[in-house]
GROMACS .gro file of C-alpha atoms in nm:
model
  498
    1UNK     CA    1   9.558  11.522  10.857
    2UNK     CA    2   9.791  11.817  10.848
    3UNK     CA    3   9.763  12.036  10.539
    4UNK     CA    4  10.142  12.031  10.507
    5UNK     CA    5  10.106  11.680  10.368
    6UNK     CA    6   9.900  11.794  10.072
    7UNK     CA    7  10.073  11.774   9.740
    8UNK     CA    8  10.021  12.021   9.458
    9UNK     CA    9   9.780  11.923   9.186
   10UNK     CA   10   9.951  11.775   8.888
   11UNK     CA   11   9.862  11.927   8.554
   12UNK     CA   12   9.593  11.721   8.392
   13UNK     CA   13   9.602  11.625   8.028
   14UNK     CA   14   9.409  11.865   7.803
   15UNK     CA   15   9.115  11.755   7.599
   16UNK     CA   16   8.985  11.875   7.265
   17UNK     CA   17   8.676  12.090   7.324
   18UNK     CA   18   8.402  12.173   7.084
   19UNK     CA   19   8.070  12.350   7.120
   20UNK     CA   20   7.920  12.009   7.190
   21UNK     CA   21   8.168  11.912   7.460
   22UNK     CA   22   8.471  11.687   7.469
   23UNK     CA   23   8.508  11.438   7.188
   24UNK     CA   24   8.761  11.257   6.974
   25UNK     CA   25   8.669  11.199   6.611
   26UNK     CA   26   8.733  10.883   6.416
   27UNK     CA   27   8.741  10.933   6.040
   28UNK     CA   28   8.603  10.585   5.967
   29UNK     CA   29   8.353  10.517   6.247
   30UNK     CA   30   8.078  10.716   6.412
   31UNK     CA   31   8.180  10.824   6.759
   32UNK     CA   32   7.966  10.936   7.053
   33UNK     CA   33   7.951  11.306   7.117
   34UNK     CA   34   7.918  11.449   7.461
   35UNK     CA   35   7.549  11.520   7.513
   36UNK     CA   36   7.293  11.676   7.516
   37UNK     CA   37   7.352  11.838   7.178
   38UNK     CA   38   7.162  12.157   7.267
   39UNK     CA   39   7.327  12.192   7.605
   40UNK     CA   40   7.518  12.520   7.639
   41UNK     CA   41   7.851  12.461   7.806
   42UNK     CA   42   7.884  12.694   8.105
   43UNK     CA   43   8.199  12.879   8.183
   44UNK     CA   44   8.352  12.667   8.456
   45UNK     CA   45   8.579  12.822   8.711
   46UNK     CA   46   8.753  12.530   8.884
   47UNK     CA   47   8.799  12.558   9.256
   48UNK     CA   48   9.164  12.647   9.309
   49UNK     CA   49   9.366  12.370   9.464
   50UNK     CA   50   9.569  12.477   9.761
   51UNK     CA   51   9.938  12.480   9.679
   52UNK     CA   52  10.193  12.478   9.951
   53UNK     CA   53  10.565  12.512   9.954
   54UNK     CA   54  10.734  12.178   9.905
   55UNK     CA   55  10.803  12.017  10.241
   56UNK     CA   56  11.033  11.734  10.336
   57UNK     CA   57  11.085  11.467  10.226
   58UNK     CA   58  11.018  11.619   9.880
   59UNK     CA   59  11.231  11.929   9.945
   60UNK     CA   60  11.607  11.875   9.923
   61UNK     CA   61  11.773  12.006  10.240
   62UNK     CA   62  12.047  12.266  10.201
   63UNK     CA   63  12.407  12.153  10.201
   64UNK     CA   64  12.557  12.223  10.541
   65UNK     CA   65  12.926  12.263  10.635
   66UNK     CA   66  13.095  11.937  10.724
   67UNK     CA   67  13.291  11.855  11.040
   68UNK     CA   68  13.623  11.904  10.861
   69UNK     CA   69  13.543  12.273  10.824
   70UNK     CA   70  13.625  12.314  11.193
   71UNK     CA   71  13.988  12.217  11.128
   72UNK     CA   72  14.042  12.517  10.904
   73UNK     CA   73  14.182  12.847  11.030
   74UNK     CA   74  13.911  13.105  11.098
   75UNK     CA   75  13.637  12.869  10.982
   76UNK     CA   76  13.378  13.081  11.164
   77UNK     CA   77  13.421  13.363  10.915
   78UNK     CA   78  13.296  13.143  10.634
   79UNK     CA   79  12.959  13.077  10.799
   80UNK     CA   80  12.708  13.358  10.754
   81UNK     CA   81  12.463  13.272  11.036
   82UNK     CA   82  12.463  13.122  11.381
   83UNK     CA   83  12.269  12.829  11.237
   84UNK     CA   84  12.545  12.754  10.990
   85UNK     CA   85  12.816  12.788  11.256
   86UNK     CA   86  12.619  12.565  11.491
   87UNK     CA   87  12.575  12.308  11.213
   88UNK     CA   88  12.950  12.268  11.188
   89UNK     CA   89  12.945  12.126  11.541
   90UNK     CA   90  12.701  11.848  11.450
   91UNK     CA   91  12.868  11.509  11.509
   92UNK     CA   92  13.198  11.694  11.557
   93UNK     CA   93  13.447  11.623  11.835
   94UNK     CA   94  13.573  11.984  11.834
   95UNK     CA   95  13.484  12.136  12.174
   96UNK     CA   96  13.269  11.831  12.251
   97UNK     CA   97  13.212  11.798  12.626
   98UNK     CA   98  13.011  11.475  12.624
   99UNK     CA   99  13.000  11.152  12.422
  100UNK     CA  100  12.720  10.902  12.379
  101UNK     CA  101  12.761  10.527  12.331
  102UNK     CA  102  12.455  10.467  12.115
  103UNK     CA  103  12.301  10.135  12.015
  104UNK     CA  104  12.310   9.778  12.147
  105UNK     CA  105  12.644   9.635  12.258
  106UNK     CA  106  12.682   9.454  11.927
  107UNK     CA  107  12.659   9.780  11.732
  108UNK     CA  108  12.774  10.066  11.954
  109UNK     CA  109  12.860  10.400  11.795
  110UNK     CA  110  13.038  10.676  11.990
  111UNK     CA  111  12.881  11.012  11.910
  112UNK     CA  112  13.033  11.346  12.022
  113UNK     CA  113  12.800  11.626  12.137
  114UNK     CA  114  12.786  11.959  12.318
  115UNK     CA  115  12.584  11.992  12.638
  116UNK     CA  116  12.473  12.349  12.571
  117UNK     CA  117  12.317  12.267  12.232
  118UNK     CA  118  12.142  11.958  12.367
  119UNK     CA  119  12.015  12.136  12.679
  120UNK     CA  120  11.847  12.421  12.492
  121UNK     CA  121  11.676  12.172  12.258
  122UNK     CA  122  11.548  11.910  12.504
  123UNK     CA  123  11.429  11.929  12.865
  124UNK     CA  124  11.551  11.573  12.916
  125UNK     CA  125  11.905  11.666  12.819
  126UNK     CA  126  11.879  11.980  13.036
  127UNK     CA  127  11.788  11.768  13.338
  128UNK     CA  128  12.063  11.520  13.249
  129UNK     CA  129  12.336  11.787  13.248
  130UNK     CA  130  12.205  12.067  13.471
  131UNK     CA  131  11.935  11.917  13.693
  132UNK     CA  132  11.957  11.809  14.055
  133UNK     CA  133  12.079  11.463  13.953
  134UNK     CA  134  12.306  11.581  13.671
  135UNK     CA  135  12.558  11.327  13.548
  136UNK     CA  136  12.930  11.393  13.529
  137UNK     CA  137  13.008  11.100  13.304
  138UNK     CA  138  13.196  11.176  12.985
  139UNK     CA  139  13.050  10.870  12.809
  140UNK     CA  140  12.674  10.810  12.840
  141UNK     CA  141  12.530  10.479  12.727
  142UNK     CA  142  12.205  10.476  12.527
  143UNK     CA  143  12.152  10.110  12.430
  144UNK     CA  144  11.781  10.143  12.341
  145UNK     CA  145  11.820  10.397  12.056
  146UNK     CA  146  11.953  10.314  11.710
  147UNK     CA  147  12.261  10.517  11.605
  148UNK     CA  148  12.093  10.644  11.286
  149UNK     CA  149  11.790  10.763  11.485
  150UNK     CA  150  12.006  10.937  11.745
  151UNK     CA  151  12.197  11.118  11.471
  152UNK     CA  152  11.862  11.229  11.324
  153UNK     CA  153  11.773  11.370  11.665
  154UNK     CA  154  12.104  11.556  11.694
  155UNK     CA  155  12.078  11.683  11.336
  156UNK     CA  156  11.747  11.844  11.424
  157UNK     CA  157  11.883  11.997  11.747
  158UNK     CA  158  12.198  12.133  11.579
  159UNK     CA  159  12.076  12.215  11.228
  160UNK     CA  160  11.695  12.247  11.242
  161UNK     CA  161  11.690  11.985  10.965
  162UNK     CA  162  11.464  11.679  10.945
  163UNK     CA  163  11.596  11.395  10.731
  164UNK     CA  164  11.377  11.088  10.751
  165UNK     CA  165  11.370  10.758  10.568
  166UNK     CA  166  11.127  10.470  10.585
  167UNK     CA  167  11.383  10.246  10.757
  168UNK     CA  168  11.461  10.490  11.038
  169UNK     CA  169  11.146  10.696  11.093
  170UNK     CA  170  10.999  10.476  11.369
  171UNK     CA  171  11.329  10.465  11.557
  172UNK     CA  172  11.358  10.843  11.518
  173UNK     CA  173  11.006  10.887  11.652
  174UNK     CA  174  11.105  10.679  11.955
  175UNK     CA  175  11.413  10.898  12.013
  176UNK     CA  176  11.207  11.217  11.974
  177UNK     CA  177  10.952  11.091  12.225
  178UNK     CA  178  11.218  10.977  12.471
  179UNK     CA  179  11.395  11.313  12.474
  180UNK     CA  180  11.076  11.523  12.448
  181UNK     CA  181  11.141  11.692  12.115
  182UNK     CA  182  10.779  11.743  11.998
  183UNK     CA  183  10.843  11.912  11.663
  184UNK     CA  184  11.065  11.628  11.546
  185UNK     CA  185  10.807  11.377  11.669
  186UNK     CA  186  10.535  11.560  11.473
  187UNK     CA  187  10.749  11.550  11.160
  188UNK     CA  188  10.791  11.175  11.204
  189UNK     CA  189  10.415  11.129  11.236
  190UNK     CA  190  10.352  11.337  10.922
  191UNK     CA  191  10.606  11.127  10.732
  192UNK     CA  192  10.433  10.807  10.846
  193UNK     CA  193  10.092  10.940  10.742
  194UNK     CA  194  10.213  11.024  10.392
  195UNK     CA  195  10.364  10.677  10.350
  196UNK     CA  196  10.068  10.490  10.501
  197UNK     CA  197   9.942  10.201  10.285
  198UNK     CA  198   9.765   9.871  10.333
  199UNK     CA  199  10.107   9.700  10.344
  200UNK     CA  200  10.226   9.884  10.655
  201UNK     CA  201   9.901   9.994  10.823
  202UNK     CA  202   9.894   9.712  11.079
  203UNK     CA  203  10.251   9.753  11.201
  204UNK     CA  204  10.212  10.132  11.208
  205UNK     CA  205   9.891  10.092  11.409
  206UNK     CA  206  10.083   9.893  11.667
  207UNK     CA  207  10.358  10.156  11.686
  208UNK     CA  208  10.114  10.449  11.688
  209UNK     CA  209   9.934  10.299  11.987
  210UNK     CA  210  10.269  10.248  12.162
  211UNK     CA  211  10.365  10.614  12.107
  212UNK     CA  212  10.009  10.734  12.186
  213UNK     CA  213   9.975  10.913  11.852
  214UNK     CA  214   9.597  10.917  11.826
  215UNK     CA  215   9.577  11.094  11.490
  216UNK     CA  216   9.805  10.835  11.331
  217UNK     CA  217   9.600  10.558  11.495
  218UNK     CA  218   9.285  10.692  11.328
  219UNK     CA  219   9.457  10.711  10.989
  220UNK     CA  220   9.570  10.350  11.025
  221UNK     CA  221   9.217  10.238  11.104
  222UNK     CA  222   9.089  10.416  10.791
  223UNK     CA  223   9.323  10.211  10.575
  224UNK     CA  224   9.265   9.882  10.759
  225UNK     CA  225   8.886   9.917  10.743
  226UNK     CA  226   8.873  10.007  10.372
  227UNK     CA  227   9.156   9.780  10.251
  228UNK     CA  228   9.117   9.500  10.502
  229UNK     CA  229   9.192   9.212  10.266
  230UNK     CA  230   9.528   9.362  10.166
  231UNK     CA  231   9.611   9.467  10.522
  232UNK     CA  232   9.546   9.118  10.655
  233UNK     CA  233   9.783   8.969  10.397
  234UNK     CA  234  10.065   9.213  10.474
  235UNK     CA  235  10.387   9.109  10.646
  236UNK     CA  236  10.330   9.380  10.906
  237UNK     CA  237  10.020   9.202  11.036
  238UNK     CA  238  10.236   8.928  11.186
  239UNK     CA  239  10.450   9.189  11.365
  240UNK     CA  240  10.170   9.339  11.577
  241UNK     CA  241  10.163   9.307  11.952
  242UNK     CA  242   9.891   9.092  12.108
  243UNK     CA  243   9.679   9.385  12.227
  244UNK     CA  244   9.665   9.535  11.878
  245UNK     CA  245   9.587   9.191  11.731
  246UNK     CA  246   9.280   9.168  11.954
  247UNK     CA  247   9.164   9.510  11.840
  248UNK     CA  248   9.201   9.421  11.471
  249UNK     CA  249   9.029   9.082  11.502
  250UNK     CA  250   8.741   9.242  11.690
  251UNK     CA  251   8.701   9.537  11.451
  252UNK     CA  252   8.335   9.579  11.348
  253UNK     CA  253   8.392   9.812  11.051
  254UNK     CA  254   8.654   9.599  10.877
  255UNK     CA  255   8.559   9.498  10.519
  256UNK     CA  256   8.701   9.146  10.514
  257UNK     CA  257   8.594   8.785  10.472
  258UNK     CA  258   8.622   8.581  10.791
  259UNK     CA  259   8.835   8.323  10.612
  260UNK     CA  260   9.091   8.598  10.544
  261UNK     CA  261   9.079   8.699  10.910
  262UNK     CA  262   9.137   8.339  11.018
  263UNK     CA  263   9.433   8.291  10.784
  264UNK     CA  264   9.590   8.617  10.903
  265UNK     CA  265   9.550   8.513  11.268
  266UNK     CA  266   9.722   8.182  11.191
  267UNK     CA  267  10.016   8.365  11.033
  268UNK     CA  268  10.042   8.590  11.338
  269UNK     CA  269  10.034   8.284  11.569
  270UNK     CA  270  10.313   8.117  11.371
  271UNK     CA  271  10.528   8.431  11.391
  272UNK     CA  272  10.458   8.463  11.764
  273UNK     CA  273  10.572   8.103  11.818
  274UNK     CA  274  10.900   8.190  11.647
  275UNK     CA  275  10.940   8.499  11.868
  276UNK     CA  276  10.879   8.285  12.179
  277UNK     CA  277  11.108   8.010  12.046
  278UNK     CA  278  10.821   7.760  12.036
  279UNK     CA  279  10.754   7.499  11.771
  280UNK     CA  280  10.473   7.624  11.548
  281UNK     CA  281  10.237   7.333  11.617
  282UNK     CA  282   9.856   7.376  11.606
  283UNK     CA  283   9.839   7.348  11.987
  284UNK     CA  284  10.104   7.619  12.034
  285UNK     CA  285   9.931   7.845  11.781
  286UNK     CA  286   9.609   7.808  11.976
  287UNK     CA  287   9.797   7.878  12.297
  288UNK     CA  288   9.946   8.208  12.175
  289UNK     CA  289   9.616   8.319  12.018
  290UNK     CA  290   9.441   8.254  12.348
  291UNK     CA  291   9.105   8.436  12.374
  292UNK     CA  292   9.169   8.629  12.049
  293UNK     CA  293   9.074   8.308  11.866
  294UNK     CA  294   8.709   8.362  11.962
  295UNK     CA  295   8.707   8.707  11.799
  296UNK     CA  296   8.726   8.534  11.459
  297UNK     CA  297   8.367   8.494  11.341
  298UNK     CA  298   8.405   8.139  11.213
  299UNK     CA  299   8.027   8.066  11.212
  300UNK     CA  300   7.986   8.342  10.949
  301UNK     CA  301   8.203   8.157  10.697
  302UNK     CA  302   8.037   7.946  10.430
  303UNK     CA  303   8.027   7.575  10.505
  304UNK     CA  304   8.279   7.513  10.227
  305UNK     CA  305   8.520   7.775  10.365
  306UNK     CA  306   8.493   7.629  10.713
  307UNK     CA  307   8.535   7.268  10.603
  308UNK     CA  308   8.847   7.342  10.400
  309UNK     CA  309   8.995   7.594  10.643
  310UNK     CA  310   8.947   7.605  11.022
  311UNK     CA  311   8.803   7.253  11.044
  312UNK     CA  312   9.131   7.108  10.912
  313UNK     CA  313   9.372   7.353  11.077
  314UNK     CA  314   9.410   7.161  11.403
  315UNK     CA  315   9.369   7.483  11.600
  316UNK     CA  316   9.012   7.406  11.702
  317UNK     CA  317   8.935   7.135  11.954
  318UNK     CA  318   8.741   6.828  11.842
  319UNK     CA  319   8.437   6.950  12.034
  320UNK     CA  320   8.452   7.295  11.872
  321UNK     CA  321   8.490   7.141  11.526
  322UNK     CA  322   8.183   6.922  11.579
  323UNK     CA  323   7.972   7.199  11.730
  324UNK     CA  324   8.040   7.435  11.442
  325UNK     CA  325   7.944   7.166  11.187
  326UNK     CA  326   7.619   7.116  11.381
  327UNK     CA  327   7.565   7.492  11.384
  328UNK     CA  328   7.564   7.485  11.003
  329UNK     CA  329   7.341   7.180  10.960
  330UNK     CA  330   7.130   7.102  11.269
  331UNK     CA  331   6.792   7.252  11.346
  332UNK     CA  332   6.881   7.275  11.715
  333UNK     CA  333   7.206   7.469  11.710
  334UNK     CA  334   7.465   7.428  11.985
  335UNK     CA  335   7.600   7.717  12.190
  336UNK     CA  336   7.930   7.857  12.059
  337UNK     CA  337   8.196   8.083  12.210
  338UNK     CA  338   8.259   8.244  11.871
  339UNK     CA  339   8.088   8.569  11.772
  340UNK     CA  340   7.806   8.488  11.531
  341UNK     CA  341   7.694   8.827  11.399
  342UNK     CA  342   7.839   8.961  11.075
  343UNK     CA  343   8.080   9.253  11.079
  344UNK     CA  344   7.905   9.576  10.989
  345UNK     CA  345   8.184   9.682  10.753
  346UNK     CA  346   8.214  10.028  10.602
  347UNK     CA  347   7.915  10.178  10.424
  348UNK     CA  348   8.011  10.277  10.069
  349UNK     CA  349   7.940  10.630   9.952
  350UNK     CA  350   7.847  10.724   9.595
  351UNK     CA  351   7.921  11.051   9.416
  352UNK     CA  352   7.688  11.130   9.121
  353UNK     CA  353   7.834  11.361   8.859
  354UNK     CA  354   7.529  11.389   8.626
  355UNK     CA  355   7.196  11.553   8.701
  356UNK     CA  356   6.999  11.342   8.453
  357UNK     CA  357   7.025  11.059   8.203
  358UNK     CA  358   6.875  10.999   7.858
  359UNK     CA  359   6.890  10.782   7.548
  360UNK     CA  360   6.842  10.836   7.176
  361UNK     CA  361   6.782  10.602   6.889
  362UNK     CA  362   7.137  10.655   6.759
  363UNK     CA  363   7.324  10.709   7.090
  364UNK     CA  364   7.503  10.595   7.317
  365UNK     CA  365   7.729  10.338   7.146
  366UNK     CA  366   8.021  10.150   7.306
  367UNK     CA  367   8.181   9.903   7.063
  368UNK     CA  368   8.491   9.854   7.279
  369UNK     CA  369   8.596  10.219   7.296
  370UNK     CA  370   8.731  10.379   7.613
  371UNK     CA  371   8.523  10.613   7.829
  372UNK     CA  372   8.735  10.812   8.076
  373UNK     CA  373   8.706  11.101   8.319
  374UNK     CA  374   8.961  11.268   8.544
  375UNK     CA  375   8.884  11.355   8.904
  376UNK     CA  376   9.050  11.505   9.209
  377UNK     CA  377   8.949  11.502   9.579
  378UNK     CA  378   9.038  11.718   9.878
  379UNK     CA  379   9.091  11.434  10.127
  380UNK     CA  380   9.204  11.073  10.118
  381UNK     CA  381   8.942  10.824   9.999
  382UNK     CA  382   8.936  10.462   9.881
  383UNK     CA  383   8.771  10.402   9.544
  384UNK     CA  384   8.582  10.072   9.545
  385UNK     CA  385   8.430  10.080   9.195
  386UNK     CA  386   8.226  10.268   8.934
  387UNK     CA  387   7.857  10.299   8.859
  388UNK     CA  388   7.791  10.243   8.486
  389UNK     CA  389   7.498  10.284   8.246
  390UNK     CA  390   7.362   9.984   8.060
  391UNK     CA  391   7.142   9.900   7.763
  392UNK     CA  392   6.858  10.130   7.653
  393UNK     CA  393   6.723   9.860   7.424
  394UNK     CA  394   6.610   9.587   7.664
  395UNK     CA  395   6.801   9.357   7.898
  396UNK     CA  396   7.160   9.286   7.800
  397UNK     CA  397   7.490   9.161   7.941
  398UNK     CA  398   7.812   9.361   7.918
  399UNK     CA  399   8.177   9.265   7.935
  400UNK     CA  400   8.363   9.551   8.107
  401UNK     CA  401   8.719   9.644   8.197
  402UNK     CA  402   8.758   9.919   8.456
  403UNK     CA  403   9.083  10.094   8.547
  404UNK     CA  404   9.206  10.363   8.782
  405UNK     CA  405   9.529  10.542   8.686
  406UNK     CA  406   9.750  10.818   8.818
  407UNK     CA  407  10.001  10.984   8.585
  408UNK     CA  408   9.950  10.701   8.337
  409UNK     CA  409  10.030  10.429   8.595
  410UNK     CA  410   9.755  10.172   8.651
  411UNK     CA  411   9.674  10.148   9.022
  412UNK     CA  412   9.396   9.896   8.982
  413UNK     CA  413   9.196   9.719   8.715
  414UNK     CA  414   8.928   9.454   8.693
  415UNK     CA  415   8.764   9.263   8.407
  416UNK     CA  416   8.416   9.133   8.475
  417UNK     CA  417   8.058   9.120   8.349
  418UNK     CA  418   7.739   9.291   8.461
  419UNK     CA  419   7.374   9.250   8.365
  420UNK     CA  420   7.164   9.548   8.258
  421UNK     CA  421   6.789   9.518   8.295
  422UNK     CA  422   6.716   9.781   8.029
  423UNK     CA  423   6.637  10.059   8.278
  424UNK     CA  424   6.817  10.389   8.328
  425UNK     CA  425   6.956  10.269   8.660
  426UNK     CA  426   7.331  10.253   8.713
  427UNK     CA  427   7.504   9.920   8.769
  428UNK     CA  428   7.799   9.903   9.009
  429UNK     CA  429   8.121   9.728   8.907
  430UNK     CA  430   8.380   9.682   9.184
  431UNK     CA  431   8.756   9.648   9.187
  432UNK     CA  432   8.893   9.341   9.362
  433UNK     CA  433   9.026   9.566   9.638
  434UNK     CA  434   8.956   9.935   9.711
  435UNK     CA  435   9.224  10.171   9.580
  436UNK     CA  436   9.372  10.447   9.794
  437UNK     CA  437   9.335  10.793   9.640
  438UNK     CA  438   9.537  11.084   9.781
  439UNK     CA  439   9.411  11.444   9.791
  440UNK     CA  440   9.500  11.716   9.540
  441UNK     CA  441   9.616  11.473   9.271
  442UNK     CA  442   9.427  11.397   8.951
  443UNK     CA  443   9.330  11.035   8.882
  444UNK     CA  444   9.180  10.887   8.565
  445UNK     CA  445   8.878  10.656   8.585
  446UNK     CA  446   8.827  10.447   8.269
  447UNK     CA  447   8.578  10.187   8.148
  448UNK     CA  448   8.575   9.984   7.827
  449UNK     CA  449   8.239   9.815   7.763
  450UNK     CA  450   8.153   9.555   7.507
  451UNK     CA  451   7.790   9.451   7.458
  452UNK     CA  452   7.462   9.593   7.337
  453UNK     CA  453   7.555   9.911   7.147
  454UNK     CA  454   7.268  10.141   7.241
  455UNK     CA  455   7.283  10.259   7.599
  456UNK     CA  456   7.178  10.532   7.837
  457UNK     CA  457   7.416  10.823   7.892
  458UNK     CA  458   7.449  11.102   8.146
  459UNK     CA  459   7.389  11.470   8.081
  460UNK     CA  460   7.397  11.803   8.267
  461UNK     CA  461   7.731  11.709   8.416
  462UNK     CA  462   7.892  11.892   8.709
  463UNK     CA  463   8.255  12.000   8.731
  464UNK     CA  464   8.245  12.001   9.112
  465UNK     CA  465   8.042  11.782   9.346
  466UNK     CA  466   8.040  11.772   9.726
  467UNK     CA  467   7.963  11.427   9.864
  468UNK     CA  468   7.959  11.411  10.242
  469UNK     CA  469   8.290  11.552  10.364
  470UNK     CA  470   8.465  11.508  10.028
  471UNK     CA  471   8.476  11.757   9.740
  472UNK     CA  472   8.526  11.608   9.391
  473UNK     CA  473   8.647  11.802   9.088
  474UNK     CA  474   8.601  11.652   8.739
  475UNK     CA  475   8.766  11.735   8.410
  476UNK     CA  476   8.797  11.576   8.067
  477UNK     CA  477   9.054  11.306   7.999
  478UNK     CA  478   9.253  11.262   7.680
  479UNK     CA  479   9.219  10.884   7.734
  480UNK     CA  480   8.849  10.912   7.650
  481UNK     CA  481   8.793  10.796   7.291
  482UNK     CA  482   8.419  10.743   7.313
  483UNK     CA  483   8.295  11.095   7.386
  484UNK     CA  484   8.269  11.087   7.765
  485UNK     CA  485   8.355  11.417   7.930
  486UNK     CA  486   8.244  11.646   8.208
  487UNK     CA  487   7.904  11.742   8.061
  488UNK     CA  488   7.791  11.399   7.946
  489UNK     CA  489   7.869  11.035   7.878
  490UNK     CA  490   7.955  10.727   8.081
  491UNK     CA  491   8.096  10.659   8.434
  492UNK     CA  492   7.819  10.852   8.610
  493UNK     CA  493   7.922  10.741   8.960
  494UNK     CA  494   8.228  10.672   9.173
  495UNK     CA  495   8.178  10.435   9.468
  496UNK     CA  496   8.417  10.500   9.755
  497UNK     CA  497   8.492  10.464  10.126
  498UNK     CA  498   8.597  10.754  10.344
   0.00000   0.00000   0.00000
């Protein structure tokens, strides 16, 4: 992904430091101190985070002269540069030698323009006005481009300004591709990458394939693989074209239950029936799904999921329904058209921030206090959960609440239980869905445990850890009220996809 998308690191909250590390004292209760007690805190020089000049859409564009300026006497004298004087001509009928009728017939907008400006900015416009088959029409119809997108194209050609919004960026990308304006197209792709989430990944994948934007396609797959459950539930899933649907249903690295895949395919089939003006009956849904139906790995569902889902959907034939039931129960299993192997899914990665662990007779104690640490990465990842320490005094069960926050806003949380066998091993606790983490922004990982008081804790902590292709930076968090910090404490691991 282009470095221009990187945002500057937000200032992290300071923590109170002592010779023993980061800690918060409670006048009435004993609190954990960051350990080990004899560990000499090194002088840490954090790796500088690359800061770049604010780019659109975060940077406010300069105010340009309006069309009415051209009506004033000697308006040229008030514009200091050729760019400013040229900007006055944007969407201005003064000296216009061509007009465009933009948009479908129900919403046509007449836009004035100047052949010279368009021709030096686009080879398509140059061929249109000065090529061997140049047109002499004063009004040129462009029914396949939205008026707002066409104005964005002209604004770039006249003013060197890119003004994009979520509602118009795809249409603007189409216009930029149609008229071969690569820098505007690249800006559109960068905008889409920065706004990419599980909610729009499927529809953007379909559009990226249409526009042959391979880098954006790869970014979409990263999100769909890691956040498959959320992507499958999104409204954009039902808007994909059939070819993209086949690719998603057949995706090996997608982390999703097959029941979720089946339900998503049914929603797509219902939407496709509406698009084709067909009644959304089970037979019509099967008809529009066609061979994509067999990319759903129904035999890998549990018997209960199958019996209460596909078996009662009406989409399967009676013979298929019977054969799949026999596949679950019979010793001699029938042949099926459906794929029977499990999806490989993404392999989770684990970053370890401590070099060792220990326990003492009077440490580590939880008692419902919060252990927190801040971290920052240099590329987009998806945090799936945390590795936690458990009891140092025999087997025990813990109630735990984990959270991931950015700037005080909770992005994800989960309350669950985990069993500790009394060893120094870590025990992984997952969020319900992986959480997207952007580069060069500090996030706060927190855990509140309630259970056996004495536990293992980490020591010899690292401020910077390289895990695969991702570099993590850690620093203390003011949310930590139980002594966890960079050098020691809880939350020894972050589990993530990349």
